[in-house]
Short mmCIF file of N, CA, C and O in Angstrom, two decimals:
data_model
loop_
_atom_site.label_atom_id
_atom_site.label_comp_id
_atom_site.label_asym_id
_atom_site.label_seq_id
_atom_site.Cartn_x
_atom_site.Cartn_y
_atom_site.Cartn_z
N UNK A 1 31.87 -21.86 3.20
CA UNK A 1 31.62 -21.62 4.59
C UNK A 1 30.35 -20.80 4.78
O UNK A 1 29.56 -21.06 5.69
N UNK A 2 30.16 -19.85 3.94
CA UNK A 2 29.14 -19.00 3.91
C UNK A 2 28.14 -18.84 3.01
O UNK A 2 28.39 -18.29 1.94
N UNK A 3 27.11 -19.21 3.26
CA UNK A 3 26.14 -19.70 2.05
C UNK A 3 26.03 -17.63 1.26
O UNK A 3 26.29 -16.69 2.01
N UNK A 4 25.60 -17.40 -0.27
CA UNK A 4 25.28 -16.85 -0.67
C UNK A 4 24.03 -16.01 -0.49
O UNK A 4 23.20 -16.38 -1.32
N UNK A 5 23.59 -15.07 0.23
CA UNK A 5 22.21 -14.73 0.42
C UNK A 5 21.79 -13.80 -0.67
O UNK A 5 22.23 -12.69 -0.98
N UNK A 6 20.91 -14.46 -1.13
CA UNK A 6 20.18 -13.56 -2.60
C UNK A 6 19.22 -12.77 -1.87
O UNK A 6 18.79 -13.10 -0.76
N UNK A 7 18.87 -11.65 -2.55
CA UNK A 7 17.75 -10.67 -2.09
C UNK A 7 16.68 -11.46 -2.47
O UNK A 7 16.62 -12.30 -3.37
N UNK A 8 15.64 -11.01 -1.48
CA UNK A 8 14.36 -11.47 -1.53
C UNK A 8 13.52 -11.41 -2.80
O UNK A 8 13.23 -10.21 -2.77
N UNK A 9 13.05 -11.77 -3.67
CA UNK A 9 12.05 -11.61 -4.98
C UNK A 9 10.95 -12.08 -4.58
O UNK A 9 10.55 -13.20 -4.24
N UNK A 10 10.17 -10.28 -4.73
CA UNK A 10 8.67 -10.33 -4.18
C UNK A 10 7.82 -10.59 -5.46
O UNK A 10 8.01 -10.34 -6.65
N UNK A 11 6.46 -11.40 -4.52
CA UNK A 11 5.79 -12.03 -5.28
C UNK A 11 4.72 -10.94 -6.34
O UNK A 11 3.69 -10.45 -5.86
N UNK A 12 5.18 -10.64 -7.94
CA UNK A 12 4.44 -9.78 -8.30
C UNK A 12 3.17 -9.64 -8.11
O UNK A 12 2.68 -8.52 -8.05
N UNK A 13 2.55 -10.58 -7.99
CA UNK A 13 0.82 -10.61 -7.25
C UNK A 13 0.58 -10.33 -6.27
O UNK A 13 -0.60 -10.05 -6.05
N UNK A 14 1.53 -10.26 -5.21
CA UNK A 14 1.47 -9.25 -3.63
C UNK A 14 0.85 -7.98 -4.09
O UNK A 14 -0.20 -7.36 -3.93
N UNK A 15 2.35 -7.83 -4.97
CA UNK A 15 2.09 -6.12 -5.11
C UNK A 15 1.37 -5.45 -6.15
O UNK A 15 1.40 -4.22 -6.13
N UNK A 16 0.61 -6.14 -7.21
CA UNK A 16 -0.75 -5.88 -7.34
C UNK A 16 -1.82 -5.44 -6.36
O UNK A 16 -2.36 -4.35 -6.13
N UNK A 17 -1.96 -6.89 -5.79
CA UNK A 17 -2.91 -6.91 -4.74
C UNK A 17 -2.75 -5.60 -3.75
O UNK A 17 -3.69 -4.87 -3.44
N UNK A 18 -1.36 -5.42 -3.31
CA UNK A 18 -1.10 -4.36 -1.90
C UNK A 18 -1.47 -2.61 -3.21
O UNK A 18 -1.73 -1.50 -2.76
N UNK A 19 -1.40 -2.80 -4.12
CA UNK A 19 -1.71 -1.48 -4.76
C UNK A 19 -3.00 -1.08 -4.71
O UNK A 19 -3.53 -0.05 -4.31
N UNK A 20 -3.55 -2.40 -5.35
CA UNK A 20 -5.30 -2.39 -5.27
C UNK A 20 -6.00 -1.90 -3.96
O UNK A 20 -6.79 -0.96 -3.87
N UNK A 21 -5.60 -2.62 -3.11
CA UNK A 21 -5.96 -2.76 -1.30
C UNK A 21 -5.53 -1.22 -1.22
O UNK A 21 -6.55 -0.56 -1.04
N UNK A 22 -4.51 -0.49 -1.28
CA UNK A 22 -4.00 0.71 -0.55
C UNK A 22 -4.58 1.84 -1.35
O UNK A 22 -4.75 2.94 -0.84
N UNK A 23 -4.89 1.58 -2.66
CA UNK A 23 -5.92 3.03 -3.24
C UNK A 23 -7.33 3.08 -3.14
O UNK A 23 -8.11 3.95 -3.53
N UNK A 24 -7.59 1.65 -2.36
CA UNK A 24 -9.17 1.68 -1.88
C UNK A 24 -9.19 1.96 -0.91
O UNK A 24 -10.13 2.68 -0.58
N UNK A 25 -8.35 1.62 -0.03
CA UNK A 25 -8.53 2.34 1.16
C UNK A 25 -8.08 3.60 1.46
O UNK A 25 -8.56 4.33 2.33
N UNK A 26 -7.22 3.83 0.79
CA UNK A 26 -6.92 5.63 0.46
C UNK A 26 -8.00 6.32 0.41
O UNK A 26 -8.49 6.99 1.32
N UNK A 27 -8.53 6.12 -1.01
CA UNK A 27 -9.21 6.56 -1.33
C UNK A 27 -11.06 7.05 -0.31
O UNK A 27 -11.79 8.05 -0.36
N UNK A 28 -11.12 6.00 0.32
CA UNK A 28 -12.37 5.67 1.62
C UNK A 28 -11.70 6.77 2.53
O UNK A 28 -12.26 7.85 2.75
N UNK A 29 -10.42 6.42 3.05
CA UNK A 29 -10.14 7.28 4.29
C UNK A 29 -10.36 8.75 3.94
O UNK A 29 -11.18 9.46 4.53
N UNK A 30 -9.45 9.21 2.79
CA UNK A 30 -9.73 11.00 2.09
C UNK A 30 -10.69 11.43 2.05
O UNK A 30 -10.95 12.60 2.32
N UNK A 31 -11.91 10.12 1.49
CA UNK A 31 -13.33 11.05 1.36
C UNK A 31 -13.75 10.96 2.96
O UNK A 31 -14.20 12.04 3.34
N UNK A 32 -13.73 9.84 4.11
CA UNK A 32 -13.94 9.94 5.66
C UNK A 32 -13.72 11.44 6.02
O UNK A 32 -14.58 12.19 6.48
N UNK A 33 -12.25 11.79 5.69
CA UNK A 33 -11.44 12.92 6.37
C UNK A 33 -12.32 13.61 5.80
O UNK A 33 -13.25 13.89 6.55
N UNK A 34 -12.43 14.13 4.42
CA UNK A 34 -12.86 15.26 4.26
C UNK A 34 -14.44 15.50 4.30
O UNK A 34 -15.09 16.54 4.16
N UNK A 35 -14.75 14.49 4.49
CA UNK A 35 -16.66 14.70 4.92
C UNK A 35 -16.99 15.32 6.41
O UNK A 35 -18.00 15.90 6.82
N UNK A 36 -15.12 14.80 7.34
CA UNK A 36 -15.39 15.12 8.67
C UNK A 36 -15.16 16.43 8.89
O UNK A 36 -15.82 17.05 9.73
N UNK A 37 -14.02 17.11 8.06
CA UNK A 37 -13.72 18.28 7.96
C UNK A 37 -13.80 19.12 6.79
O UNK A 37 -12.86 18.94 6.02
N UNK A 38 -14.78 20.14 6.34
CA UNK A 38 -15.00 20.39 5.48
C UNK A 38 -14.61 21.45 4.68
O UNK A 38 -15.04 21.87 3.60
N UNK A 39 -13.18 22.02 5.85
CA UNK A 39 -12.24 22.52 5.18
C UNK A 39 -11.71 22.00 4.40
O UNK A 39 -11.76 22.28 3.20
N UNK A 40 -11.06 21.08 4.95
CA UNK A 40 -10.22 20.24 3.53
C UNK A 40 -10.98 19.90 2.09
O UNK A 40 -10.29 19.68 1.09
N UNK A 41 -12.02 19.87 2.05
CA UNK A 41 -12.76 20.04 0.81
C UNK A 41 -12.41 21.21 -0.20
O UNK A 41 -12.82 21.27 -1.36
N UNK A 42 -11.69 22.01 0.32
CA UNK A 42 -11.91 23.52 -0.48
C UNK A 42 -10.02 23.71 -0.99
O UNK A 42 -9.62 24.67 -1.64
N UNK A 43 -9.24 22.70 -0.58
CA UNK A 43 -7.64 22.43 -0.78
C UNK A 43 -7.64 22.73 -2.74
O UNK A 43 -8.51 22.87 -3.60
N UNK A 44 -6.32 22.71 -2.72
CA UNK A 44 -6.09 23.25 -4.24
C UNK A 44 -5.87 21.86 -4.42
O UNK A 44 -6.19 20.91 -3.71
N UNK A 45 -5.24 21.92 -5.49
CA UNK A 45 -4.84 20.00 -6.44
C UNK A 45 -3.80 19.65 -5.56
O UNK A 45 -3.83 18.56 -4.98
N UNK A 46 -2.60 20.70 -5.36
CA UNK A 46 -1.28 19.87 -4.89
C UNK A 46 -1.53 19.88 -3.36
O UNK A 46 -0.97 18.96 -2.76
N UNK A 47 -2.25 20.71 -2.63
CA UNK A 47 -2.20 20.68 -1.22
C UNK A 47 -3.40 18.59 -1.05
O UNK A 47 -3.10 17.76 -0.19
N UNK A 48 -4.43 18.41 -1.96
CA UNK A 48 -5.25 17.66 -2.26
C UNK A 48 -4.06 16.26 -2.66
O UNK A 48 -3.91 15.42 -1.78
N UNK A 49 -3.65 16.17 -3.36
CA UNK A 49 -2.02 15.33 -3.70
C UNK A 49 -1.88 14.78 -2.74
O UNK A 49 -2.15 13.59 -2.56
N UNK A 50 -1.23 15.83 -1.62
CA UNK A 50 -0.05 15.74 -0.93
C UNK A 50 -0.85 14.99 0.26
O UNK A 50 -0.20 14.24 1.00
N UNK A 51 -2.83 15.22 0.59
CA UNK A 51 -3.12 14.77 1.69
C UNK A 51 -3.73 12.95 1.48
O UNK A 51 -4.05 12.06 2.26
N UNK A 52 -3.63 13.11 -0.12
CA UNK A 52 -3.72 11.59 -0.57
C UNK A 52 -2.48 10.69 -0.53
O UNK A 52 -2.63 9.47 -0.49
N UNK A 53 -1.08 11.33 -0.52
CA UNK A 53 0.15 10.23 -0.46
C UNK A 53 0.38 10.39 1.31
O UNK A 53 1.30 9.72 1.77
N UNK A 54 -0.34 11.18 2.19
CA UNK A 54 0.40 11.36 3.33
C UNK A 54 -0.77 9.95 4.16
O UNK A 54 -0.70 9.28 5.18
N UNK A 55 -1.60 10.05 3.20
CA UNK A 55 -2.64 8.60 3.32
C UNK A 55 -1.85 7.18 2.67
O UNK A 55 -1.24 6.14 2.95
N UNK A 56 -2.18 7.72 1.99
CA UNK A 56 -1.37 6.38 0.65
C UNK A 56 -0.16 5.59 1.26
O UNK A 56 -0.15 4.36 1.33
N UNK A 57 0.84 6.39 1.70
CA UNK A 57 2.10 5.72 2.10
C UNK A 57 1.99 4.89 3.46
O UNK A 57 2.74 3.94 3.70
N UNK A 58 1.19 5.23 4.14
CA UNK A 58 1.65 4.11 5.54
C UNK A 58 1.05 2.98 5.58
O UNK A 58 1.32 2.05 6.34
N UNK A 59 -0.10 3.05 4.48
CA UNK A 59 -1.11 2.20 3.96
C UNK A 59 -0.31 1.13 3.10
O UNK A 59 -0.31 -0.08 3.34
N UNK A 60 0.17 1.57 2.35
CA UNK A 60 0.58 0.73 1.12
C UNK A 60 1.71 0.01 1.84
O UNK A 60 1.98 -1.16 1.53
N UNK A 61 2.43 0.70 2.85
CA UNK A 61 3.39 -0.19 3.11
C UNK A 61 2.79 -1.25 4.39
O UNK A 61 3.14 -2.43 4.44
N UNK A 62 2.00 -0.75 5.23
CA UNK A 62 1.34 -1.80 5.71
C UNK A 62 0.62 -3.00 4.79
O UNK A 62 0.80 -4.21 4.85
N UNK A 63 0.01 -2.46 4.19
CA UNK A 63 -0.35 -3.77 3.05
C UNK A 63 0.98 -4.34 2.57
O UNK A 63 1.39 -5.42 3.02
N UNK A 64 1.42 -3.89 1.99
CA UNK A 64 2.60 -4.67 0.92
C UNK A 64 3.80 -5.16 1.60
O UNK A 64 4.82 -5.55 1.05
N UNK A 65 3.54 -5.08 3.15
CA UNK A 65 3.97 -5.86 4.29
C UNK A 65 2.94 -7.73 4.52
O UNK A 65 3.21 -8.93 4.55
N UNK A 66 1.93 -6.97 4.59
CA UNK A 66 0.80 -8.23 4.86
C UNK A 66 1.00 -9.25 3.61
O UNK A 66 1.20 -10.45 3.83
N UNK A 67 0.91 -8.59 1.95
CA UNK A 67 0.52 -9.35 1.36
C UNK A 67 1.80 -10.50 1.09
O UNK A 67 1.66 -11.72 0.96
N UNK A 68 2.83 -9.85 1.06
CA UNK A 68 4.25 -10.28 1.10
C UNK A 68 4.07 -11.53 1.77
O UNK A 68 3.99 -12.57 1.11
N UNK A 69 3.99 -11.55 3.05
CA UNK A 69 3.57 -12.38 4.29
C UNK A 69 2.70 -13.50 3.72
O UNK A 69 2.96 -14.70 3.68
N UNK A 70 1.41 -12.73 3.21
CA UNK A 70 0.97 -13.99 2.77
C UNK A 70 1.18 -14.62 1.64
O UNK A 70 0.74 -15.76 1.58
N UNK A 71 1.80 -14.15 0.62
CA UNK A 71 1.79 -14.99 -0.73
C UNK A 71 3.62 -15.03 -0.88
O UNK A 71 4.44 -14.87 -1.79
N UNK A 72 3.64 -15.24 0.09
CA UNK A 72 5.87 -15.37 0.54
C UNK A 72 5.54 -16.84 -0.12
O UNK A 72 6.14 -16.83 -1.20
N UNK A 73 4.95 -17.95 0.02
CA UNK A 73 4.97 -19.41 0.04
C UNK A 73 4.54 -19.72 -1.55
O UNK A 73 4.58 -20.83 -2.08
N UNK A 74 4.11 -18.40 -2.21
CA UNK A 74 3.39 -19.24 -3.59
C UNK A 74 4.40 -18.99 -4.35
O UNK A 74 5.24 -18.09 -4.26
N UNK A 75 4.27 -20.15 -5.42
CA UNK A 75 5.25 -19.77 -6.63
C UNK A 75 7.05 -20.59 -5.95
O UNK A 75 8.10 -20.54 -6.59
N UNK A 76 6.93 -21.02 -5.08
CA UNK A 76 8.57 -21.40 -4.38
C UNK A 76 9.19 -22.88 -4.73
O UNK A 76 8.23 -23.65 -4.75
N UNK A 77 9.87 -23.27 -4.88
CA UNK A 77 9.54 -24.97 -4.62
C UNK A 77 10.82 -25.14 -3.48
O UNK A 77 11.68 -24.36 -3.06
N UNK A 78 10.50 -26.47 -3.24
CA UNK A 78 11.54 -26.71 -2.13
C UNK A 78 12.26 -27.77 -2.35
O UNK A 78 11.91 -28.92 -2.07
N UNK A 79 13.70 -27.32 -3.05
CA UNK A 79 14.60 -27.99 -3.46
C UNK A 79 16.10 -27.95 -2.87
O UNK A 79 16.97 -28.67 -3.35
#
């Protein structure tokens, strides 16, 4: 009566790709921020960390939303 629903298996090349994509753009935005404010230049390692994952995370999951999306169709067959 009720078909079986398997969890989704993401495409490991998304999430390459969404890693690649989200520490380049991390990385661009941190140095933006801190060229604009030049306090944040003078942060210790972990306060410096903490303003790279508070970047990192909304990023990566926006990407590894997109790439999902697009490479959902590769690798599937339709049987």
């Amino acid at each position: 009566m009720h078909k079986e629903v398997k969890p989704k298996k993401r495409n490991e090349f998304s999430q390459y790709i969404a890693i690649f994509l989200s520490v380049l753009f991390t990385t661009y935005m941190k140095r933006t921020v801190e060229d604009s404010f030049t306090d944040l230049q003078e942060l210790s390692f972990l306060m410096d960390l903490g303003l790279y994952l508070i970047i990192f995370i909304p990023f990566h999951y926006l990407i590894s939303k997109f790439t999902d999306w697009l490479y959902s169709g590769s690798g599937e067959s339709n049987s």
